[in-house]
mmCIF file of C-alpha atoms in Angstrom:
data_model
loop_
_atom_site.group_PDB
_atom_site.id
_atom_site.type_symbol
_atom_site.label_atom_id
_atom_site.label_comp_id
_atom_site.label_asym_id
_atom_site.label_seq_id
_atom_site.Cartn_x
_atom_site.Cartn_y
_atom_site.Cartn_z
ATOM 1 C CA UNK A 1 65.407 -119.646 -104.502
ATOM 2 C CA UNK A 2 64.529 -121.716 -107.464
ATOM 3 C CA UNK A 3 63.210 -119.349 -109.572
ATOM 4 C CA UNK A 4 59.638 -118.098 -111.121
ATOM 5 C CA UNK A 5 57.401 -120.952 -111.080
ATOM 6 C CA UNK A 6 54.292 -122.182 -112.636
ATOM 7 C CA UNK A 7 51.602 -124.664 -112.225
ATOM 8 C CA UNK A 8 50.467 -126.293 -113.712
ATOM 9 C CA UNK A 9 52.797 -127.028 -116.760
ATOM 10 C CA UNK A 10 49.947 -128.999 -118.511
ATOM 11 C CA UNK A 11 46.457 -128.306 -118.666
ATOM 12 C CA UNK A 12 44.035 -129.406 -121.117
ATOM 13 C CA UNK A 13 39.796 -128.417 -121.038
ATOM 14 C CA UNK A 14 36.680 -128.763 -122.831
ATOM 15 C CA UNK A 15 35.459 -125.498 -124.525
ATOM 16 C CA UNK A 16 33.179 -123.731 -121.975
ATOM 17 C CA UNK A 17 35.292 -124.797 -118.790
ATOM 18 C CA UNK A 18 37.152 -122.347 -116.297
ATOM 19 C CA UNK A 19 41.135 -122.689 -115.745
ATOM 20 C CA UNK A 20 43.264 -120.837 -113.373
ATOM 21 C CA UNK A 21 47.027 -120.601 -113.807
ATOM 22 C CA UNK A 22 49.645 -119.630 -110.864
ATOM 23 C CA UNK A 23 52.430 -117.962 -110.789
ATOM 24 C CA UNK A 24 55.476 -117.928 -107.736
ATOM 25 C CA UNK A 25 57.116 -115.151 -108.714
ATOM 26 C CA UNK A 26 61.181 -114.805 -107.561
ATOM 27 C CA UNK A 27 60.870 -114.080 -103.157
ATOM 28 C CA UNK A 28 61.869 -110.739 -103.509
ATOM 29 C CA UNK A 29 60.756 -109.493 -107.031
ATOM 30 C CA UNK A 30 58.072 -106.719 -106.786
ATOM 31 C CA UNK A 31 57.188 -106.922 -110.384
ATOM 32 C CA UNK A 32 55.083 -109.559 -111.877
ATOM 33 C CA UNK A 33 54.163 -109.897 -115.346
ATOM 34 C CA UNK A 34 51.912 -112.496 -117.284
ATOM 35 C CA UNK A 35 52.470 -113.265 -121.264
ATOM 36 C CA UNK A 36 50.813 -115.438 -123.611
ATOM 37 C CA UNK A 37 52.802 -117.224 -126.402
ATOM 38 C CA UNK A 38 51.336 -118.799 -129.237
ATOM 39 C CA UNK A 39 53.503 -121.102 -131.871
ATOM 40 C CA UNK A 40 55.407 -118.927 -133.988
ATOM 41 C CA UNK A 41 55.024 -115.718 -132.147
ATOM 42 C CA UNK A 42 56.542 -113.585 -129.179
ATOM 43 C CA UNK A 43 55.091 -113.513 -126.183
ATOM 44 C CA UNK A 44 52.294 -111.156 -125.998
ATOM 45 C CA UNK A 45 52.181 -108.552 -122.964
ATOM 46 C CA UNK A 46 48.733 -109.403 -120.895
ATOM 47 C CA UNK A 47 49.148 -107.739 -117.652
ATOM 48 C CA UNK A 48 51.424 -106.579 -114.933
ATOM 49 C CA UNK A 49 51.606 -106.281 -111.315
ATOM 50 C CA UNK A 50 53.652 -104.098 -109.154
ATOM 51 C CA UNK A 51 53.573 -105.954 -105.395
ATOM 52 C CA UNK A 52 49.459 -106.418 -105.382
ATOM 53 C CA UNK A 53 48.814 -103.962 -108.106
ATOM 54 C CA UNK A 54 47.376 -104.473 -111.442
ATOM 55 C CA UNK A 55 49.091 -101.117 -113.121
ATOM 56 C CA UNK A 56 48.560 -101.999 -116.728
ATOM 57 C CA UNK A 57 46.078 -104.567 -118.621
ATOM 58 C CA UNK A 58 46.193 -105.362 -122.219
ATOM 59 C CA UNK A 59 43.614 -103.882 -124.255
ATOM 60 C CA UNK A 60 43.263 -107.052 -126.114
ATOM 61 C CA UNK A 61 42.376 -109.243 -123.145
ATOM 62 C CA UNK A 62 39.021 -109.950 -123.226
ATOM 63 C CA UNK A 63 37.059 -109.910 -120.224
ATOM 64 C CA UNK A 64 36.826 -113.460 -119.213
ATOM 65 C CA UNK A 65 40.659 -112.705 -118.383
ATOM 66 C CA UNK A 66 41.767 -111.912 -114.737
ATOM 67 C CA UNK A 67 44.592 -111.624 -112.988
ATOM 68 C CA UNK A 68 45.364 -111.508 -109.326
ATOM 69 C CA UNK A 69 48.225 -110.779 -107.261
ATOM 70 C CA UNK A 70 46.503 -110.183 -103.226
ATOM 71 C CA UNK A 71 49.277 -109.951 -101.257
ATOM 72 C CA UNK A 72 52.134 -109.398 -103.264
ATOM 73 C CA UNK A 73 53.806 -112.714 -103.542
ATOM 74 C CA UNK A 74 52.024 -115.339 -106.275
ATOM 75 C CA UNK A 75 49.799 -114.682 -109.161
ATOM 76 C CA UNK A 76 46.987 -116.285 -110.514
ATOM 77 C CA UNK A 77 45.452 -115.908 -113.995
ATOM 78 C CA UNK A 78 42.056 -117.000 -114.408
ATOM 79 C CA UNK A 79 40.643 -117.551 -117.563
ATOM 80 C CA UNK A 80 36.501 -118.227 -117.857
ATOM 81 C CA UNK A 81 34.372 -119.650 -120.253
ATOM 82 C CA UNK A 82 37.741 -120.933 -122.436
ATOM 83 C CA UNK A 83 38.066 -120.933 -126.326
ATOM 84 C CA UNK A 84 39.697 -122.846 -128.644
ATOM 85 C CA UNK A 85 41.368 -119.663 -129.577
ATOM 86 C CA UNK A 86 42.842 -119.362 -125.872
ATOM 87 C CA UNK A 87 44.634 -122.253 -126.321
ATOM 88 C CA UNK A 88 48.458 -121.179 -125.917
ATOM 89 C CA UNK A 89 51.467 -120.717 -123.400
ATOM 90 C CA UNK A 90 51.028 -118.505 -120.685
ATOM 91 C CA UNK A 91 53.986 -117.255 -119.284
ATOM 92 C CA UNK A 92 54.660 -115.510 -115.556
ATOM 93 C CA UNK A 93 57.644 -113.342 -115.460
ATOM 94 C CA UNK A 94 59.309 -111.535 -112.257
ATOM 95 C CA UNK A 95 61.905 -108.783 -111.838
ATOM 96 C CA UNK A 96 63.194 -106.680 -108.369
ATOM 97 C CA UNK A 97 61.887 -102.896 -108.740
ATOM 98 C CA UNK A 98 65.626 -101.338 -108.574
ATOM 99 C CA UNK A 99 69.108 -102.168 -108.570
ATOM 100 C CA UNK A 100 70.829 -104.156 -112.046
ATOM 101 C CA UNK A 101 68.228 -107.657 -111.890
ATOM 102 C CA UNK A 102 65.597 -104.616 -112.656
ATOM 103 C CA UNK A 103 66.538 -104.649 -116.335
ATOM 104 C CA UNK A 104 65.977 -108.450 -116.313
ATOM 105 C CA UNK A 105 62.478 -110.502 -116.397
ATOM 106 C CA UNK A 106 62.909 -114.210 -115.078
ATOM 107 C CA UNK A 107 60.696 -116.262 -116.670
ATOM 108 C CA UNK A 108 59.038 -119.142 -115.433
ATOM 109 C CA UNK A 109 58.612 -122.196 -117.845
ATOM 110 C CA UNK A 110 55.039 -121.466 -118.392
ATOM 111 C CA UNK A 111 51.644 -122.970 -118.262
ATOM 112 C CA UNK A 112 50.397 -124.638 -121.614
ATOM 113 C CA UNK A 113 46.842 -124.714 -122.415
ATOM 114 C CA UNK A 114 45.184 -126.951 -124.714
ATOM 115 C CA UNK A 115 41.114 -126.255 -124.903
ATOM 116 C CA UNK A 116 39.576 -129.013 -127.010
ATOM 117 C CA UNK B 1 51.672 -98.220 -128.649
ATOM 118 C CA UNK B 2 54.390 -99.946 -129.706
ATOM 119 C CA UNK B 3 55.448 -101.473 -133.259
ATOM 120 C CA UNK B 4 58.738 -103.961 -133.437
ATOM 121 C CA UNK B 5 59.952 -105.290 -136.256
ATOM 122 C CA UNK B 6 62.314 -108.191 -136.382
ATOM 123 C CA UNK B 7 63.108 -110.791 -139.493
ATOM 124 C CA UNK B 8 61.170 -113.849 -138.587
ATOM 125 C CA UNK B 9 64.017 -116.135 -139.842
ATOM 126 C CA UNK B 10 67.764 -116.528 -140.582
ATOM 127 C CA UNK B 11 70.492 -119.012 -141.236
ATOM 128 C CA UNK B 12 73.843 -118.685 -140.720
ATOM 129 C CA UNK B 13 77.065 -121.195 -140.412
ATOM 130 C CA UNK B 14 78.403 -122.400 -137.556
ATOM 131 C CA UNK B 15 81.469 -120.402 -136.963
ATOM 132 C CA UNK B 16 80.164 -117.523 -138.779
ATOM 133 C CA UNK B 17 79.406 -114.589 -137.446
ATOM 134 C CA UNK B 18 75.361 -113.244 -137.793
ATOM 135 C CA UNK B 19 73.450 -109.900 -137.379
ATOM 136 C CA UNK B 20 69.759 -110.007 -135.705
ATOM 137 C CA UNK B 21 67.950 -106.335 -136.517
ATOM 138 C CA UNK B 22 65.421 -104.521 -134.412
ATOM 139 C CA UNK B 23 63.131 -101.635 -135.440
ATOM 140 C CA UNK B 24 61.354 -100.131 -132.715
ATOM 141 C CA UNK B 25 58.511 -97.555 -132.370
ATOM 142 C CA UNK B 26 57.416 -95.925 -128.769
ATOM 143 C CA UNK B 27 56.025 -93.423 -126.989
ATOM 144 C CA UNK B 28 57.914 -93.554 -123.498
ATOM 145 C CA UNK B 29 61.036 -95.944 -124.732
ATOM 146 C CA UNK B 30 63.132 -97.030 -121.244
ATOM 147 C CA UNK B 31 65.408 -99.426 -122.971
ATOM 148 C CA UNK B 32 65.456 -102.441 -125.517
ATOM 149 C CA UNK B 33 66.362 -105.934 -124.401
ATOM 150 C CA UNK B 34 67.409 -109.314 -126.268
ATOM 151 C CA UNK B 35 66.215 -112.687 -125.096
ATOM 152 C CA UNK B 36 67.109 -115.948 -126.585
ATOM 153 C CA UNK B 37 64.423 -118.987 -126.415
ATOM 154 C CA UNK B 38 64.976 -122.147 -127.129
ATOM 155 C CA UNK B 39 62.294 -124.213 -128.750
ATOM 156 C CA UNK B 40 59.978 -125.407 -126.064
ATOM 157 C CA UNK B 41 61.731 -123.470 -123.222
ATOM 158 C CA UNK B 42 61.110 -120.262 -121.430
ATOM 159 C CA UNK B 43 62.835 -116.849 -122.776
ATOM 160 C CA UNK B 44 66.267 -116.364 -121.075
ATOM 161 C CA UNK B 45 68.339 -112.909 -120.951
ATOM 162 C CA UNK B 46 70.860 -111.614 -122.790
ATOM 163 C CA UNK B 47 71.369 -108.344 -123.235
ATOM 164 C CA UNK B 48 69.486 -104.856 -121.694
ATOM 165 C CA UNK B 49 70.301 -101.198 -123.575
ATOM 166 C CA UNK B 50 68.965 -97.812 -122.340
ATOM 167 C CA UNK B 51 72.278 -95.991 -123.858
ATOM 168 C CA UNK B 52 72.951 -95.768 -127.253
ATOM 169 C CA UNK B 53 76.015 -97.902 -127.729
ATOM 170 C CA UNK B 54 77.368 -101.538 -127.785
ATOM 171 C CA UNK B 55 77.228 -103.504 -125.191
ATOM 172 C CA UNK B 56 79.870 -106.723 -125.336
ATOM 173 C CA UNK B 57 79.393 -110.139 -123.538
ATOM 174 C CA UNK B 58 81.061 -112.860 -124.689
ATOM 175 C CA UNK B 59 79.883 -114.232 -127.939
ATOM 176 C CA UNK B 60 77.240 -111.773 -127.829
ATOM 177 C CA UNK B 61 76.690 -107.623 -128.343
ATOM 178 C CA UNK B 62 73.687 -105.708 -128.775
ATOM 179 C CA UNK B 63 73.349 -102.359 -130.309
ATOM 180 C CA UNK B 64 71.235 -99.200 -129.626
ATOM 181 C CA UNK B 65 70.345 -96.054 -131.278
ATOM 182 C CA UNK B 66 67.496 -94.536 -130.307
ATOM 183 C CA UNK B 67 67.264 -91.571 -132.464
ATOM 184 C CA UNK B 68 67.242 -94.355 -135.354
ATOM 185 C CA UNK B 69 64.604 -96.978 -132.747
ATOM 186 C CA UNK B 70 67.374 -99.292 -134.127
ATOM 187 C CA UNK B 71 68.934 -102.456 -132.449
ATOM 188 C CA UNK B 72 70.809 -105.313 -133.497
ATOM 189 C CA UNK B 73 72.552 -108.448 -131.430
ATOM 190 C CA UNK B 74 75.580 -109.710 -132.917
ATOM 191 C CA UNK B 75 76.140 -113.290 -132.534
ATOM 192 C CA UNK B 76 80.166 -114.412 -133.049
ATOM 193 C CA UNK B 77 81.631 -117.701 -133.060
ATOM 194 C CA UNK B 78 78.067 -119.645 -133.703
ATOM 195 C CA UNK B 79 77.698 -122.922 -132.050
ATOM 196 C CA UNK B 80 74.971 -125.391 -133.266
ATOM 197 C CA UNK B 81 73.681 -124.506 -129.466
ATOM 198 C CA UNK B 82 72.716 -120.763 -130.703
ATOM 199 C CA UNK B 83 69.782 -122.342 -132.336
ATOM 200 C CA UNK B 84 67.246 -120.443 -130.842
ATOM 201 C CA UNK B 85 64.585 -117.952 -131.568
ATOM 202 C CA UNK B 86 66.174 -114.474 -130.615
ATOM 203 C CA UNK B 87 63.291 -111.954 -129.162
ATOM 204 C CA UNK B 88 63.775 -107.669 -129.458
ATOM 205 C CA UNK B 89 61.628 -106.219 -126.818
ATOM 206 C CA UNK B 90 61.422 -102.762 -125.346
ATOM 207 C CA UNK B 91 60.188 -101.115 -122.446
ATOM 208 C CA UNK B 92 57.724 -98.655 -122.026
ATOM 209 C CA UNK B 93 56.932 -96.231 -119.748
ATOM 210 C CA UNK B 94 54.132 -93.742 -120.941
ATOM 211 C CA UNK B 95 51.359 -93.629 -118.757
ATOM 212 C CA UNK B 96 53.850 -94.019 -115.605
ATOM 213 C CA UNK B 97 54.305 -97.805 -115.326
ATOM 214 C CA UNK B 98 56.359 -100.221 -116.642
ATOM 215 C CA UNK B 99 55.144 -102.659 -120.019
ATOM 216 C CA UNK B 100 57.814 -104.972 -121.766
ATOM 217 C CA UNK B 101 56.549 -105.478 -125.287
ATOM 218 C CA UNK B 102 58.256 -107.972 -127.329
ATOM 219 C CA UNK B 103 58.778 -108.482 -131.014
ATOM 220 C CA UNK B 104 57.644 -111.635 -132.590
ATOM 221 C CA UNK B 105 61.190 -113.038 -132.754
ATOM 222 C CA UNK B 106 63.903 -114.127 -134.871
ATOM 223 C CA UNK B 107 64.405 -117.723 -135.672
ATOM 224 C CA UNK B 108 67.980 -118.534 -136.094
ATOM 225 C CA UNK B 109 69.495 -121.517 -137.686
ATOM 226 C CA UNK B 110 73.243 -122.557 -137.513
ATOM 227 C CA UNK B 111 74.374 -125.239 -140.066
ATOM 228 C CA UNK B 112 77.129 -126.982 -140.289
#
């Protein structure tokens, strides 16, 4: 396994536009979580998945913010209608939902957007 | 919700040993982790604590009292690689499911 992955790494839009980020989580982790990191800051808690469920959803993510997970395997994050104020890292996480790697979150290396 | 407080920077010499603090607040606390990031780079593990206690690995221990919502990671020997930005974050449970909520993170310098 090569770990959590993300695509893409880059992405850069115009104001206005739609993006969607994915996320592979780790084969066998049923937990899936998606951050959002800006300069200088921690990564801030957006949503989480447990296999295809959306349990919990930031009360700070606006609506043109959604997150998918249909059949328990990879995410995707959709953001419409982006602002400059979106622009950021999103990061996917993963961890198994018992034994020791359930105290652990695997990060992927994380999608960086840019809206112009 | 959740409130963590962390210093936003330090600097300490290489060598030396240097003490990141944690303040935590929760409603449904199911443990406190440390993860190191490196500028650029995703957030990598380091430490997990549900217990109160010190947990040792290596170079590094991390702390937890949760009557106090108190952490720290302890950082020995520092190498010039322990540049990093360190990142408290706890787990929460209230409501039934599981939310990691991180601090804002510690930037750590080692000099020479």
């Amino acid at each position: 396994d090569t770990g959590v992955s993300q695509d893409p790494r880059h992405k850069i839009t115009k104001r206005g536009q739609n993006v969607t980020f994915r996320c592979d989580p780790i084969s066998e982790h049923n937990r899936l979580y998606w951050y959002r990191q800006t300069l200088g800051q921690g990564p801030e808690f957006l949503t989480y998945f447990q296999n295809e469920a959306q349990l919990e959803k930031s009360r700070l993510l606006s609506d043109r913010f959604s997150a998918e997970r249909p059949k328990g395997s990879f995410s995707t994050l959709e953001i419409q209608r982006t602002e400059q104020g979106d622009s950021a890292m999103y990061l996917c996480a993963s961890s198994p939902l018992t034994g020791s790697g359930a105290n652990v979150l695997t990060f992927g290396a994380g999608s960086r957007l840019t809206v112009l | 919700g959740q409130n963590i407080d962390q210093p936003t920077e330090m600097t300490a010499t290489e060598g030396a040993i240097v003490q990141i603090n944690c303040t935590y607040q929760t409603s449904g606390f199911n443990g406190l982790f440390w993860y190191q990031q490196h500028a650029g780079e995703a957030p990598t593990f380091l430490s997990y604590n549900v217990l109160d206690g010190l947990e040792e690995k290596g170079r590094f221990s991390s702390f937890l009292s949760r009557s106090k919502g108190y952490s720290y990671l302890l950082l020995k020997e520092l190498q010039m690689k322990d540049s990093a930005s360190y990142l408290c974050a706890v787990r929460d449970t209230a409501g039934g499911y599981q939310k990691v909520t991180f601090g804002i993170g510690t930037k750590l310098q080692v000099i020479p």
